[in-house]
mmCIF file of C-alpha atoms and ligand atoms in Angstrom:
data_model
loop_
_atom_site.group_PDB
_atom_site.id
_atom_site.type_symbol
_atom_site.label_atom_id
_atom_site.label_comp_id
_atom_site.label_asym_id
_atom_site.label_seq_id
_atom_site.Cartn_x
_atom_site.Cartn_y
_atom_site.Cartn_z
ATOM 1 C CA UNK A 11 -4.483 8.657 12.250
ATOM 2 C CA UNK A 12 -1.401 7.802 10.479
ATOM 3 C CA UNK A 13 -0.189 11.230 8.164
ATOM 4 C CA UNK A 14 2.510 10.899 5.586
ATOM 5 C CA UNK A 15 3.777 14.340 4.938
ATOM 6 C CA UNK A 16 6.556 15.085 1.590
ATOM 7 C CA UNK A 17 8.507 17.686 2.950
ATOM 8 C CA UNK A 18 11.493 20.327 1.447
ATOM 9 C CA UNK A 19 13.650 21.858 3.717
ATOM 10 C CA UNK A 20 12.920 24.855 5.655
ATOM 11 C CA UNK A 21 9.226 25.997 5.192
ATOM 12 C CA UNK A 22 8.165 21.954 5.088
ATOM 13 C CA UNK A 23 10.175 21.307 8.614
ATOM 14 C CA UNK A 24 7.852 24.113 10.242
ATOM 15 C CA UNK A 25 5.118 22.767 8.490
ATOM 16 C CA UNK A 26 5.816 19.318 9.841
ATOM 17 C CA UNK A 27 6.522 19.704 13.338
ATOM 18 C CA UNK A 28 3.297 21.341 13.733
ATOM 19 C CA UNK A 29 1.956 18.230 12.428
ATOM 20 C CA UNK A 30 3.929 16.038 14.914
ATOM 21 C CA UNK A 31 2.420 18.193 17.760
ATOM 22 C CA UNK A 32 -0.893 17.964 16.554
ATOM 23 C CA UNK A 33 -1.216 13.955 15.533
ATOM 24 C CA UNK A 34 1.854 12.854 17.716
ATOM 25 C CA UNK A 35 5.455 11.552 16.724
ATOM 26 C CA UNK A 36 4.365 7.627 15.958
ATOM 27 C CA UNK A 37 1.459 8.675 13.728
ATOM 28 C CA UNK A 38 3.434 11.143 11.029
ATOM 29 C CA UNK A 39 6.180 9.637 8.639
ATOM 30 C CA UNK A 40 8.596 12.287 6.810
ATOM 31 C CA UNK A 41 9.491 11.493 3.153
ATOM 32 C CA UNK A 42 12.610 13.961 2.133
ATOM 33 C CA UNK A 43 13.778 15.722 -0.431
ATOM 34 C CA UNK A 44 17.266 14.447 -1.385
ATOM 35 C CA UNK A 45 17.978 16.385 -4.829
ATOM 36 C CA UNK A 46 19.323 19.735 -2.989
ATOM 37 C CA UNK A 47 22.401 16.908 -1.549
ATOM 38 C CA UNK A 48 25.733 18.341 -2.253
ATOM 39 C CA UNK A 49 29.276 17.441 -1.753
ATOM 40 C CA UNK A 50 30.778 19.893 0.498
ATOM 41 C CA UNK A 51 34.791 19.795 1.723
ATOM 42 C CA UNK A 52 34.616 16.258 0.954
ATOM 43 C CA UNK A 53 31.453 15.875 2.865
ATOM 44 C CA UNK A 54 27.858 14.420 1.825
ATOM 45 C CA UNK A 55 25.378 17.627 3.043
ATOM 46 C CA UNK A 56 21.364 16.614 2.404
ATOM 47 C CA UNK A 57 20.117 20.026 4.183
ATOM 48 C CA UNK A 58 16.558 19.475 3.796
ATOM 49 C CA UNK A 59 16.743 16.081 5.812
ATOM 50 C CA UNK A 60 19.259 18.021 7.785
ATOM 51 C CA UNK A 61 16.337 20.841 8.367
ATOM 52 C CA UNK A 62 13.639 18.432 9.102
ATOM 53 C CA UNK A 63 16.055 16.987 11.867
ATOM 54 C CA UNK A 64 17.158 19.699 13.034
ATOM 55 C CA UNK A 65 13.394 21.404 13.197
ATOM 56 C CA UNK A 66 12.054 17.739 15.147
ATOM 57 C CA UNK A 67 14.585 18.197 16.947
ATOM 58 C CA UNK A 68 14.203 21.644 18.106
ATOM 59 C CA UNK A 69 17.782 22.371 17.466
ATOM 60 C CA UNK A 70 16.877 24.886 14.530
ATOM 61 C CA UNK A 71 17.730 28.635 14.483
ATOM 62 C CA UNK A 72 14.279 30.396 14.072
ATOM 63 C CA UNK A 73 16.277 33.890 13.712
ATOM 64 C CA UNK A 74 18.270 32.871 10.749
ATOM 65 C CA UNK A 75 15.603 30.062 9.193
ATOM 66 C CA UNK A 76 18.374 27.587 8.901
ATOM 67 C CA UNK A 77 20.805 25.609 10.710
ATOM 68 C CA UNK A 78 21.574 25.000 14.313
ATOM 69 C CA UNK A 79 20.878 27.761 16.841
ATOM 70 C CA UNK A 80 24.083 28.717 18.694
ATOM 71 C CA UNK A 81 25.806 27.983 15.421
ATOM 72 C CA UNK A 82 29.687 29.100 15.854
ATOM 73 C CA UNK A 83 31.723 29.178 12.395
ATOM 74 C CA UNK A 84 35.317 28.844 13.201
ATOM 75 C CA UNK A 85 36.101 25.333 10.967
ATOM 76 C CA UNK A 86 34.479 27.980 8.005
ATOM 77 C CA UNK A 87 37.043 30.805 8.837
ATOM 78 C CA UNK A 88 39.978 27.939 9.000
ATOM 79 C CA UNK A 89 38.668 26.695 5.705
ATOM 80 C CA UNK A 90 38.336 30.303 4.168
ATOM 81 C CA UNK A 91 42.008 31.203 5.174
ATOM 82 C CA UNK A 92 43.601 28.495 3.439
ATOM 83 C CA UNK A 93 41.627 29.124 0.543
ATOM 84 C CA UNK A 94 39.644 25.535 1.188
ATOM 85 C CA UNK A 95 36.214 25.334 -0.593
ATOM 86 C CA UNK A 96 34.060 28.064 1.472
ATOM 87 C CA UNK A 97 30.739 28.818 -0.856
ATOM 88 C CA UNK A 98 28.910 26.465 1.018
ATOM 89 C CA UNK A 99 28.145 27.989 4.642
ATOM 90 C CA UNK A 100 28.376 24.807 6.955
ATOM 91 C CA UNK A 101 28.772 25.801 11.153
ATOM 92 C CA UNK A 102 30.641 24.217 13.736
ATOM 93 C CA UNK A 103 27.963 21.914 15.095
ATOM 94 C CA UNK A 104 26.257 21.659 11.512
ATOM 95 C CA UNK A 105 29.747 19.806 10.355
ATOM 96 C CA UNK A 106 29.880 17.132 13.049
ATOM 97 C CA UNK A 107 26.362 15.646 11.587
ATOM 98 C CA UNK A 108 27.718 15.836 8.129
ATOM 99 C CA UNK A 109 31.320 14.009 9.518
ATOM 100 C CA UNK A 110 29.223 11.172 10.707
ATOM 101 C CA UNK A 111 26.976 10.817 8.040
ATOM 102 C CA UNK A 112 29.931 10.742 5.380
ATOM 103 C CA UNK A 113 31.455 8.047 7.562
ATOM 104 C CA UNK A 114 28.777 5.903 7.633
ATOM 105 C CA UNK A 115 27.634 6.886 3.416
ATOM 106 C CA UNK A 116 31.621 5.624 2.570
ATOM 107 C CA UNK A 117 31.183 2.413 4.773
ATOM 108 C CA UNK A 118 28.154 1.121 2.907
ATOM 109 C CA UNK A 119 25.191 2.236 4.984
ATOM 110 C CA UNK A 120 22.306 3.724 2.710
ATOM 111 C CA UNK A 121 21.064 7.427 3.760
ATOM 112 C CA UNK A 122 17.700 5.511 4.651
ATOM 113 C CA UNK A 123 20.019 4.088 7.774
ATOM 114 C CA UNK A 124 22.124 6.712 8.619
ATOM 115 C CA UNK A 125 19.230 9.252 8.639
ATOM 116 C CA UNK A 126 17.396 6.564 11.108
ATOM 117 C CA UNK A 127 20.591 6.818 13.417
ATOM 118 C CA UNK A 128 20.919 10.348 13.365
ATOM 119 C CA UNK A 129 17.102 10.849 14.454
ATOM 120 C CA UNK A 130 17.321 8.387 17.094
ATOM 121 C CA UNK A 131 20.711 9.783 18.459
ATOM 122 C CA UNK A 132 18.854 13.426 18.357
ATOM 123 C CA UNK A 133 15.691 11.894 20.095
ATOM 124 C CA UNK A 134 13.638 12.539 17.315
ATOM 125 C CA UNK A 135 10.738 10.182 17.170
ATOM 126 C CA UNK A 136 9.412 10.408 13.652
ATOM 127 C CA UNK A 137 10.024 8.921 10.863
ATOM 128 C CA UNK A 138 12.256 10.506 8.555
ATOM 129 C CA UNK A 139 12.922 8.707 5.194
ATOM 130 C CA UNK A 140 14.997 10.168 2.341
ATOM 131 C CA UNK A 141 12.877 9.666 -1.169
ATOM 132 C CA UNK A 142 15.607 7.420 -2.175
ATOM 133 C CA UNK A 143 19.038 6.276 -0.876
ATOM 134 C CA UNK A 144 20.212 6.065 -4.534
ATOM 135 C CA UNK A 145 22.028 9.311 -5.832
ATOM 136 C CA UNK A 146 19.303 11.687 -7.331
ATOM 137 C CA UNK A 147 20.414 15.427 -7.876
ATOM 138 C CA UNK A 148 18.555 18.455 -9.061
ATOM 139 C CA UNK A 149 19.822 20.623 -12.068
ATOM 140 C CA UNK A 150 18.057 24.023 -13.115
ATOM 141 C CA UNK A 151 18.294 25.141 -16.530
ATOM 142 C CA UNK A 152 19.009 28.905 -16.821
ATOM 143 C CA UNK A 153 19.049 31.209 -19.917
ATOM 144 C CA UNK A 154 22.705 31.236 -18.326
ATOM 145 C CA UNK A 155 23.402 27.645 -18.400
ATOM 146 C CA UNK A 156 22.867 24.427 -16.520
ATOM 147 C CA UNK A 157 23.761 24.106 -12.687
ATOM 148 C CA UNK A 158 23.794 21.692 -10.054
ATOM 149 C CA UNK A 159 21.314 22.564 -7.516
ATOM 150 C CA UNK A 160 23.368 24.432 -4.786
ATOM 151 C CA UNK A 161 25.348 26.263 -7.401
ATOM 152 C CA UNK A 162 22.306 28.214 -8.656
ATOM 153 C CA UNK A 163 20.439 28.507 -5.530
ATOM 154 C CA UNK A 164 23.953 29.186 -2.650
ATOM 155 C CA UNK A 165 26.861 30.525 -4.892
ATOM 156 C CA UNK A 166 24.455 32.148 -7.620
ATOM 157 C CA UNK A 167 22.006 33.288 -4.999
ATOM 158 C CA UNK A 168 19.230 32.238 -7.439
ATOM 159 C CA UNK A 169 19.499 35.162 -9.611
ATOM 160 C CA UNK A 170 18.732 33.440 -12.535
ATOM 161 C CA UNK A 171 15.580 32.552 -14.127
ATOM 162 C CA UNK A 172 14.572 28.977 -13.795
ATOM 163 C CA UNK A 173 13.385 27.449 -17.510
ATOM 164 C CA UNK A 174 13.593 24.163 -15.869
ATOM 165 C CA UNK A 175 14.448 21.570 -13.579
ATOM 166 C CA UNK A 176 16.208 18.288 -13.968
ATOM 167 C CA UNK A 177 16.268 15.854 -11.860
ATOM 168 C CA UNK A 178 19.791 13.659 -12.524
ATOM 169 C CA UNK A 179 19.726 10.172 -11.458
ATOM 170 C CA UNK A 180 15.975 10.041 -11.115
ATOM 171 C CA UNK A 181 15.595 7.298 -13.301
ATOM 172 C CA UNK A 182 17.530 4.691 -11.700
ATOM 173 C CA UNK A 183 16.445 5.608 -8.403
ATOM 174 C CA UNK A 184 14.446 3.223 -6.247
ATOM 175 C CA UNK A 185 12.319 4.745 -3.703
ATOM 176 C CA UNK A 186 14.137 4.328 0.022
ATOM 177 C CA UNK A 187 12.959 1.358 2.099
ATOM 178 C CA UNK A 188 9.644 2.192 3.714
ATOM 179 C CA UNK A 189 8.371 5.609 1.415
ATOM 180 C CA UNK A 190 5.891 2.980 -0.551
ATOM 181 C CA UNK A 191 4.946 1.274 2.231
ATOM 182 C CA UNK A 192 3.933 5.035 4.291
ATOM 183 C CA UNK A 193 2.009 6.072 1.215
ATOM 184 C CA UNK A 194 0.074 2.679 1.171
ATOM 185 C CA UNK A 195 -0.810 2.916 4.698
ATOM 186 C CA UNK A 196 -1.734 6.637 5.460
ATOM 187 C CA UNK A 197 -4.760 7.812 6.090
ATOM 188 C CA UNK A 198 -3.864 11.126 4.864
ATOM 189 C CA UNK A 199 -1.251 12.237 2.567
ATOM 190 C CA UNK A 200 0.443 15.974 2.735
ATOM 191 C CA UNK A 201 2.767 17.982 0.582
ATOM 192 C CA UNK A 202 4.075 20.076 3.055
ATOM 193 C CA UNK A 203 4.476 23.920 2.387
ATOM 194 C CA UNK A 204 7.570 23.552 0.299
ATOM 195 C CA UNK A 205 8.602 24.738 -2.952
ATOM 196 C CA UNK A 206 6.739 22.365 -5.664
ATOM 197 C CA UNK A 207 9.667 22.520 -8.120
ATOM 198 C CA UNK A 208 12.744 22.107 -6.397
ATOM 199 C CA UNK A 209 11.115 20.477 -3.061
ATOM 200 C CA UNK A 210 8.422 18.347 -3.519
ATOM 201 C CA UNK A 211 9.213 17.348 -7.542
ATOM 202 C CA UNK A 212 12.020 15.772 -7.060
ATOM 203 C CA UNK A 213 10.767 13.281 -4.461
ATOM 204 C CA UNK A 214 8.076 12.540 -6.724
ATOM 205 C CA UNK A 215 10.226 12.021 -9.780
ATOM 206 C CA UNK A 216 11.654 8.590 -7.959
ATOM 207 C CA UNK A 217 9.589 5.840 -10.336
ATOM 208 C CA UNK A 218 6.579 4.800 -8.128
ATOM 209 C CA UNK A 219 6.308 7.963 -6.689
ATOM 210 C CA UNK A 220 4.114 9.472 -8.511
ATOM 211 C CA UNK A 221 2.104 6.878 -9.290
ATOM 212 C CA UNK A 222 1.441 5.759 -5.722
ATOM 213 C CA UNK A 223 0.049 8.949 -4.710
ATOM 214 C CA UNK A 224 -1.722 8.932 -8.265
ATOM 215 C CA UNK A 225 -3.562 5.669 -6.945
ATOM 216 C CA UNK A 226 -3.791 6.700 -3.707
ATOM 217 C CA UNK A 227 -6.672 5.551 -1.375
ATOM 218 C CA UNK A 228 -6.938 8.386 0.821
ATOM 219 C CA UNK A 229 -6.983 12.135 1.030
ATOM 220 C CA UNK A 230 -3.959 13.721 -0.604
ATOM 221 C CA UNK A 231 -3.509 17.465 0.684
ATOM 222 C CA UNK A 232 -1.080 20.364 -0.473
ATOM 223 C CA UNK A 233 -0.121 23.625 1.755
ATOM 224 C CA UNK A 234 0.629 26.454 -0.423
ATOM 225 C CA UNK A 235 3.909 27.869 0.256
ATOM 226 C CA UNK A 236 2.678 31.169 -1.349
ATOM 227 C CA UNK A 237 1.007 33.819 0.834
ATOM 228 C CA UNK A 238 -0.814 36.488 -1.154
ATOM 229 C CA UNK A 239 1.065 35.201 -3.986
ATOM 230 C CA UNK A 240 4.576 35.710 -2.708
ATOM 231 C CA UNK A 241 6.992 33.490 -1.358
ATOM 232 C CA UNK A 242 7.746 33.518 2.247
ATOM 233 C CA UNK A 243 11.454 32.942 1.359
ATOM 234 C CA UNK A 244 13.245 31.862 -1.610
ATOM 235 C CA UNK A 245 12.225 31.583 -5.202
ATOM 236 C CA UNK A 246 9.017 29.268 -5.389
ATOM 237 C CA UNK A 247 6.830 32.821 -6.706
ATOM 238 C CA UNK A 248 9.413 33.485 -9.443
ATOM 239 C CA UNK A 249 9.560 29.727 -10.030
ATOM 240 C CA UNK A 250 5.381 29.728 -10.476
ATOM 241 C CA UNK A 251 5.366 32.332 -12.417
ATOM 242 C CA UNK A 252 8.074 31.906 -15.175
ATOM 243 C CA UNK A 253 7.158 27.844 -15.257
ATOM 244 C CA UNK A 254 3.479 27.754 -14.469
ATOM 245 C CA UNK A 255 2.134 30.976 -15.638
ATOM 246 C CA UNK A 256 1.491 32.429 -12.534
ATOM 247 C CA UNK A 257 1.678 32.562 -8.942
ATOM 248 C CA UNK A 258 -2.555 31.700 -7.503
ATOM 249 C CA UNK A 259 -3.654 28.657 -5.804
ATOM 250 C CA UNK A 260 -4.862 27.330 -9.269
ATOM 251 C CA UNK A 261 -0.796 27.666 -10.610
ATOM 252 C CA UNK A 262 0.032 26.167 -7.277
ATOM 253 C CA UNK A 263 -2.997 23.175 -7.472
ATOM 254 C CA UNK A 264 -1.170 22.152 -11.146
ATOM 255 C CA UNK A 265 2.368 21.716 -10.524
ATOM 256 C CA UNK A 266 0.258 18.604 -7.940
ATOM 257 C CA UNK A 267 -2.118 17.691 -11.419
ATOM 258 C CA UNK A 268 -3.827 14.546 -9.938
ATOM 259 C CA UNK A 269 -2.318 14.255 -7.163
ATOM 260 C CA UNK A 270 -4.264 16.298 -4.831
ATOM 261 C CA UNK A 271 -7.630 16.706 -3.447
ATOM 262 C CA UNK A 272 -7.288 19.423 -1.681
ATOM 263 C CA UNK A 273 -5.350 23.297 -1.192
ATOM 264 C CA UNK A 274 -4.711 24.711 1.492
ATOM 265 C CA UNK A 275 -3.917 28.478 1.105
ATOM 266 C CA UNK A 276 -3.949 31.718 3.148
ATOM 267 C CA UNK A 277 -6.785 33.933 3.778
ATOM 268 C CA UNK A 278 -4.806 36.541 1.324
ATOM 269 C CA UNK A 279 -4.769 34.295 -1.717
ATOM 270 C CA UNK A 280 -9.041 33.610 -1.378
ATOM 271 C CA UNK A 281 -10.048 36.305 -3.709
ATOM 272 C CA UNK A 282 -8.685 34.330 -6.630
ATOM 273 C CA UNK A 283 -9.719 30.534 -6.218
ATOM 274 C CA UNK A 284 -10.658 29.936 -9.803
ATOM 275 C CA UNK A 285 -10.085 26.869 -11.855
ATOM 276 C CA UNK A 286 -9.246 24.543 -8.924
ATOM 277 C CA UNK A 287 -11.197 22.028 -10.410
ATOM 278 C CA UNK A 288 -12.401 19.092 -8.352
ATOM 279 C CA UNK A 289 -9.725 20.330 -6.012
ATOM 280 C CA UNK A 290 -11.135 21.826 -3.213
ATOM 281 C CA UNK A 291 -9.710 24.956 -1.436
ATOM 282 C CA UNK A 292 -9.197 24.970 1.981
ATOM 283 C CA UNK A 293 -8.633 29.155 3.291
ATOM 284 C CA UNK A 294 -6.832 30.021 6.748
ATOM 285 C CA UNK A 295 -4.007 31.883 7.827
ATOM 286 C CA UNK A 296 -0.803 29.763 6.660
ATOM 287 C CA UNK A 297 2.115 32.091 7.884
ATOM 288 C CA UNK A 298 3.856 29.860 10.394
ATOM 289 C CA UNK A 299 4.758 32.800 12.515
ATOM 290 C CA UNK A 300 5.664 31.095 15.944
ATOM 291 C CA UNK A 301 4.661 28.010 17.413
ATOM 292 C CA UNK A 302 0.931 28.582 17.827
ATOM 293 C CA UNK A 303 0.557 29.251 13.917
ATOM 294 C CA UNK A 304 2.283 26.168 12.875
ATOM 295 C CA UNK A 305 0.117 23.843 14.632
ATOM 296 C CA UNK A 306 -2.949 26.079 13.835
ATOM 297 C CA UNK A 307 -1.966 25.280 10.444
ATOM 298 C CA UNK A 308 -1.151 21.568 11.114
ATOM 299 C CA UNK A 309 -4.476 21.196 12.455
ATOM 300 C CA UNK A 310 -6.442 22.319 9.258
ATOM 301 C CA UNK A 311 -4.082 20.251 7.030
ATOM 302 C CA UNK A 312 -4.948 17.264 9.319
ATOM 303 C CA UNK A 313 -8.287 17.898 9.345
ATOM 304 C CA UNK A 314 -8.755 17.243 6.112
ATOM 305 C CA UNK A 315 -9.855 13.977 6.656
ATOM 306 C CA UNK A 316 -11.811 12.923 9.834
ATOM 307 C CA UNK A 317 -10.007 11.334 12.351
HETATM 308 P P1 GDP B 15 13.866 24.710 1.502
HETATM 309 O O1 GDP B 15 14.180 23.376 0.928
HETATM 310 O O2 GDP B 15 14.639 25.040 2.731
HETATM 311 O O3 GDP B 15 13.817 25.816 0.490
HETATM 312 O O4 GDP B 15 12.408 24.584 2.050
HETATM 313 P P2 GDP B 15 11.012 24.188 1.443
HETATM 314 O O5 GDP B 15 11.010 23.969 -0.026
HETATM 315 O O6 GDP B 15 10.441 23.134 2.305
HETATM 316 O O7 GDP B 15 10.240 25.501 1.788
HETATM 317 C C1 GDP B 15 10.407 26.704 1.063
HETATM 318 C C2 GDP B 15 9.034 27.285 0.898
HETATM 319 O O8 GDP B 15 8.436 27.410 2.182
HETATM 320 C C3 GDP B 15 9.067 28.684 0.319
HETATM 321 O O9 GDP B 15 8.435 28.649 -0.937
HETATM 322 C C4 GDP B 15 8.278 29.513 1.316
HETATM 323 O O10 GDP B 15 7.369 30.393 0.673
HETATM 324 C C5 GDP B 15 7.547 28.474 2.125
HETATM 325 N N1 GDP B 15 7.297 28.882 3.486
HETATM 326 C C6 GDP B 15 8.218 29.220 4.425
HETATM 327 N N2 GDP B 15 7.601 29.584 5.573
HETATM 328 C C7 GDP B 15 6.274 29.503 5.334
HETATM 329 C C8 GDP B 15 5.114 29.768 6.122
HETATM 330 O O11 GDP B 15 5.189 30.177 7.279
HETATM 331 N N3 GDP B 15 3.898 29.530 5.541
HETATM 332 C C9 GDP B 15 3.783 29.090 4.250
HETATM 333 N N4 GDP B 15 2.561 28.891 3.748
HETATM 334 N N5 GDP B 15 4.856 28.835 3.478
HETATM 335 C C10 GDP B 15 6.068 29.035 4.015
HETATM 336 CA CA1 CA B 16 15.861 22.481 -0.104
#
């Protein structure tokens, strides 16, 4: 069964390396979000392909959520005494990826390529394509102004309430070579357990996005990223609530209007499955605690369709 999973950073790289234990690395392909990219110290950063790596790669720190594990910070504490740019919390290890990828970005090679290299280099054996290799950046609208992505959510710790979400460069974007092509041959599609607004929207605002999983074939299903109506980490409740109206699997199931066939949520959101519509609600315990709960969780995504 070939699975083509959308993916954010952090809570869709758990989600998706359950997958790859459950189906196998050849059979999943990783589409990325690219809008949180930021230029760091001169340096092109995409952490959410960065996390999905990382995660595949079991190079992640579990304890902190993000990053490398054994992470040491001493190019940060140069940077910080000399008063270089040090908002941005990039390790040791962490910097040498983002050194070779800026290389290779300011010699021509699209991210599609690079990312390819740095997978294969970190014996990672699935797929991992950026939505697009053209520039595409996120921009939330606050009732304190506009800001690039990383500004509100790293340096403004996302304090502010989101009124919306722009996606800059979206319209010129073309998706990366090989995103249409995994859409048109899964046999099951997934939006990973990411944050629909700042994850998953973004890859789907690249023209033909959308409307290839609109016209989709074959079983399209989301994980909720909400537990009990909370957030595991990070803003996606507030986000649901301010910009959808509120924070059940039916305010979930809309921000994916048309898109989806079926929700998967946790046992603690299944008192409240109204107004799914034709959508149809999938219940199990979704907290990716260790490595036993992620591919529990894989599993009943998967299963969504028979093998
Ligand atoms: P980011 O780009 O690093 O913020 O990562 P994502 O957008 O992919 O994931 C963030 C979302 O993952 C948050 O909304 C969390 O609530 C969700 N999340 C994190 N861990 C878990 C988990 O174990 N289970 C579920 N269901 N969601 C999770
Ligand atoms: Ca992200």
């Amino acid at each position: 069964m070939k699975v083509t999973v959308l993916c954010g950073g952090v809570g869709g790289a758990r989600f998706v390396r359950g997958a790859v234990e459950v189906a196998g690395a050849d059979s999943v392909v990783v589409v990325g979000n690219v809008g949180d990219d930021v230029e760091v110290l001169g340096l092109h950063v995409s952490p959410d392909l960065d996390s999905i790596l990382y995660a595949l790669a079991g190079l992640n720190d579990e304890q902190r959520g993000w990053g490398r594990a054994g992470e040491t910070w001493e190019a940060l504490a140069v940077v910080r005494e000399l008063g270089g740019e040090s908002w941005f919390a990039l390790g040791d290890r962490d910097l040498g990826l983002h050194l070779v990828r800026t290389q290779a970005l300011r010699a021509g090679e699209p991210l599609s390529g690079v990312t390819a290299r740095l997978a294969s280099a970190l014996r990672v054996e699935t797929r991992l394509l950026p939505a697009t290799d053209d520039r595409l950046r996120t921009w939330i609208e606050t009732p304190a102004g506009s800001f690039p992505f990383q500004e509100w959510f790293v340096a403004r710790g996302h304090r502010d309430e989101v009124d919306g979400v722009r996606f800059e460069g979206a319209d010129a974007a073309a998706p990366a070579p090989g995103v249409l092509e995994a859409l048109a041959e899964a046999d099951l599609i997934v939006l990973a357990p990411s944050n629909p607004f700042v994850s998953i929207a973004p890859i789907l605002a690249v023209p033909g996005l959308r409307e290839a999983l609109a016209a989709r074939r074959v079983p399209c299903v989301a994980v909720s990223p909400l537990i009990g109506g909370r957030a595991v980490k990070g803003p996606a409740d507030r986000m649901l609530a301010r910009l959808a109206g509120g924070t059940s699997p039916r305010h979930v199931t809309r921000c994916y209007e048309g898109l989806v066939d079926a929700i998967v949520v946790d046992e603690a959101d299944a008192h409240d499955l109204a107004g799914l519509g034709e959508v149809r609600p999938i219940v199990t315990r979704t907290l990716m605690a260790d490595a036993d709960a992620r591919r529990r969780l894989a599993e009943v995504a998967l299963g969504a369709v028979p093998a």
